[in-house]
């Protein structure tokens, strides 16, 4: 999909709601490892309030983001409400005038949300916080170009956290993204799952690389999986000179997702 109409964005918000509801227990389990375990409960509460109030109403993607952000900010306690509320509301503000939202637009919106987050917390990349999820997401969207699609690939059981598909060469790279600095076989089990890889190659061509992005040192494994330090990986992404691009009126850059 090259883009979607802002006014047609309601189903995306509803899928976000279902994603939170379906993963309520998992979010609480993960939060319980380092916190009080109420993250899933609070997220589910806020997203379900949004669903209840707006399921029968018409709204655009950015209007829905703003309403959801307001609910999280004003009605959900703890640190979660202000953090996610700020991100969503700043995303909405950045995209409110858009009639159509491309991957490039979405990158700018998500970056606005990240900047909003930076305004209320001291955390930065490497501090093992939400920033370590948002920052790579922003950079991945920015790096997408007209010949590449970047997406999560869901299977009946399990998923690849990220797939980069080269439409021109008809090949792909598959990724798992981890917050740990340790190498554990469980982290790359999907990358070496023969059936998942067969399904992927039937649709997206040969797999040219299998990677785990994590906090440790870059290192290859004997099974073909490569561990990549996430900060080094992000630094290697190509830069886009917007000034130069603007001078070349005949060249347009429209990432594809």
XYZ file of C-alpha atoms in Angstrom:
257
model
C 0.000 0.000 0.000
C 1.540 3.327 -1.100
C -0.705 5.473 1.107
C -4.119 5.664 2.726
C -6.699 8.413 2.981
C -6.676 10.194 6.320
C -10.478 10.173 6.333
C -10.455 6.370 5.892
C -8.181 5.713 8.852
C -10.790 4.533 11.367
C -10.187 0.782 10.713
C -6.487 1.259 11.510
C -7.336 2.695 14.925
C -9.790 -0.135 15.571
C -7.079 -2.690 14.725
C -4.777 -0.935 17.181
C -7.459 -1.296 19.837
C -7.831 -5.014 19.139
C -4.063 -5.475 19.193
C -3.877 -4.011 22.690
C -6.871 -6.015 23.894
C -5.472 -9.279 22.518
C -2.088 -8.666 24.149
C -3.263 -7.336 27.498
C -1.893 -10.301 29.454
C 1.421 -10.326 27.593
C 1.982 -6.592 28.191
C 1.310 -7.103 31.880
C 3.678 -10.071 31.971
C 6.498 -8.105 30.362
C 5.903 -5.096 32.605
C 5.925 -7.384 35.628
C 9.556 -8.307 34.952
C 10.734 -4.812 35.861
C 7.649 -3.004 37.175
C 4.293 -3.496 38.862
C 2.714 -5.431 36.009
C -0.198 -3.063 35.352
C 0.840 -1.831 31.903
C -1.407 -4.234 29.997
C -4.368 -3.465 32.242
C -3.986 0.308 31.854
C -3.403 0.162 28.104
C -6.417 -2.092 27.671
C -8.539 0.231 29.791
C -7.662 3.322 27.766
C -8.015 1.730 24.337
C -11.292 0.068 25.308
C -12.712 3.394 26.523
C -11.848 4.818 23.112
C -13.548 1.878 21.366
C -16.698 2.254 23.456
C -17.015 5.968 22.802
C -16.116 6.076 19.139
C -16.995 2.703 17.604
C -20.214 4.132 16.119
C -18.752 7.502 15.096
C -16.943 8.641 11.982
C -13.465 10.083 12.367
C -10.241 10.404 10.432
C -6.978 8.710 11.340
C -5.495 11.835 12.916
C -8.755 12.738 14.679
C -8.822 9.260 16.169
C -5.189 9.503 17.277
C -5.950 12.788 19.016
C -9.057 11.460 20.767
C -7.233 8.317 21.873
C -4.312 10.393 23.116
C -6.648 12.650 25.096
C -8.249 9.642 26.778
C -4.885 8.161 27.719
C -3.553 11.510 28.941
C -6.557 12.591 30.980
C -8.234 9.390 32.132
C -5.535 6.752 32.624
C -3.273 6.911 35.646
C 0.403 6.209 36.141
C 3.150 7.197 33.734
C 1.596 5.337 30.803
C -1.187 7.855 30.203
C 0.957 10.982 29.782
C 3.617 9.126 27.786
C 1.386 7.459 25.204
C -1.079 10.333 25.228
C 1.681 12.783 24.325
C 3.017 10.560 21.548
C -0.378 10.062 19.898
C -1.505 13.673 20.233
C 1.753 15.006 18.767
C 1.471 12.503 15.914
C -2.073 13.709 15.276
C -1.016 17.359 15.234
C 1.787 16.643 12.770
C -0.600 14.968 10.330
C -3.880 16.805 10.879
C -3.743 18.704 7.572
C -2.939 15.661 5.442
C -5.585 14.306 3.100
C -3.461 11.284 2.226
C -0.830 9.670 4.468
C 2.225 8.077 2.860
C 4.988 6.145 4.603
C 7.055 9.335 4.544
C 4.211 11.217 6.227
C 3.848 8.476 8.801
C 7.578 8.706 9.523
C 7.235 12.448 10.161
C 4.227 11.883 12.396
C 5.980 9.192 14.415
C 9.061 11.406 14.679
C 6.858 14.195 16.046
C 5.565 11.735 18.634
C 9.125 10.791 19.542
C 10.098 14.446 19.900
C 7.069 14.951 22.113
C 8.218 12.070 24.255
C 11.701 13.590 24.486
C 10.026 16.713 25.851
C 8.630 14.949 28.923
C 11.225 12.252 29.695
C 15.024 12.169 29.958
C 15.355 8.756 28.277
C 17.308 8.406 25.047
C 18.302 5.490 22.792
C 20.118 2.856 24.830
C 18.324 3.488 28.123
C 16.041 0.452 27.699
C 12.782 2.374 27.487
C 10.017 2.995 24.962
C 12.476 5.238 23.111
C 14.355 2.108 22.020
C 11.252 0.996 20.131
C 10.169 4.342 18.689
C 13.559 5.571 17.475
C 14.323 2.490 15.311
C 10.771 2.599 13.955
C 11.213 6.206 12.845
C 14.533 5.458 11.167
C 13.168 2.362 9.438
C 10.272 4.321 7.966
C 12.637 7.058 6.819
C 14.899 4.513 5.148
C 12.094 2.939 3.110
C 12.216 3.896 -0.554
C 10.176 3.317 -3.689
C 11.599 -0.174 -4.214
C 11.309 -1.445 -0.638
C 8.500 -2.413 1.672
C 9.040 -2.638 5.414
C 6.537 -4.574 7.519
C 5.943 -7.113 10.282
C 5.094 -10.598 8.994
C 2.572 -12.518 11.083
C 2.218 -16.310 10.955
C -0.330 -18.635 12.540
C 2.142 -18.961 15.415
C 4.869 -16.362 15.801
C 6.088 -13.549 13.576
C 9.090 -11.817 12.061
C 9.421 -8.475 13.836
C 10.506 -6.829 10.582
C 10.816 -7.799 6.930
C 12.483 -5.593 4.327
C 11.283 -6.635 0.872
C 13.141 -5.445 -2.220
C 10.457 -5.357 -4.902
C 12.939 -4.668 -7.688
C 15.217 -7.622 -6.889
C 12.396 -9.779 -5.472
C 14.294 -10.750 -2.328
C 14.027 -9.987 1.360
C 15.753 -9.731 4.727
C 14.109 -10.911 7.940
C 14.631 -9.516 11.430
C 13.931 -10.102 15.100
C 14.247 -7.034 17.347
C 15.230 -7.595 20.976
C 15.879 -5.325 23.945
C 18.493 -7.655 25.429
C 22.247 -7.446 25.090
C 22.620 -11.216 25.348
C 22.507 -13.872 22.625
C 19.875 -16.516 23.366
C 18.704 -19.212 20.881
C 15.083 -18.451 21.717
C 15.557 -14.998 20.148
C 16.100 -16.288 16.608
C 13.942 -19.416 16.625
C 11.539 -17.956 14.037
C 14.402 -16.934 11.736
C 15.515 -20.571 11.413
C 12.015 -22.045 11.301
C 12.020 -23.867 7.939
C 8.272 -23.637 7.364
C 8.114 -19.901 8.121
C 11.060 -19.294 5.814
C 9.471 -21.350 3.026
C 6.242 -19.369 3.273
C 8.213 -16.124 3.227
C 10.290 -17.063 0.183
C 7.230 -18.190 -1.775
C 5.808 -14.705 -1.481
C 8.825 -12.390 -1.142
C 11.640 -14.227 -2.917
C 14.950 -15.531 -1.533
C 15.896 -14.577 1.998
C 19.212 -12.714 1.665
C 19.780 -12.111 5.364
C 18.548 -13.160 8.801
C 19.234 -10.695 11.586
C 18.673 -10.149 15.286
C 18.888 -6.476 16.221
C 19.902 -6.192 19.871
C 22.090 -4.230 22.306
C 25.143 -6.474 22.232
C 28.088 -6.747 19.878
C 27.666 -7.522 16.184
C 28.462 -11.194 15.551
C 27.559 -13.899 12.988
C 26.331 -17.347 14.007
C 27.086 -20.654 12.255
C 23.418 -21.129 11.323
C 23.395 -18.037 9.099
C 21.793 -15.707 11.616
C 23.646 -12.459 12.224
C 23.425 -10.495 15.451
C 23.607 -6.762 14.755
C 24.058 -4.038 17.332
C 20.948 -1.881 16.938
C 22.752 1.446 17.370
C 25.356 0.521 14.755
C 22.619 -0.674 12.412
C 20.746 2.622 12.682
C 23.916 4.621 12.047
C 24.487 2.647 8.832
C 21.103 3.577 7.383
C 21.393 5.949 4.408
C 20.896 9.688 4.898
C 18.402 11.559 2.763
C 19.452 15.107 1.818
C 16.103 16.901 1.742
C 17.666 20.123 0.474
C 19.173 18.350 -2.524
C 15.946 16.440 -3.119
C 13.942 19.656 -3.145
C 16.258 21.116 -5.806
C 15.492 18.211 -8.099
C 11.840 18.835 -8.818
C 11.610 15.883 -11.165
C 12.550 13.395 -8.443
C 9.914 12.287 -5.968
C 10.471 10.042 -3.000
C 7.475 8.002 -1.960
C 8.280 5.143 0.428
C 6.132 2.055 0.125
C 4.872 0.020 3.067
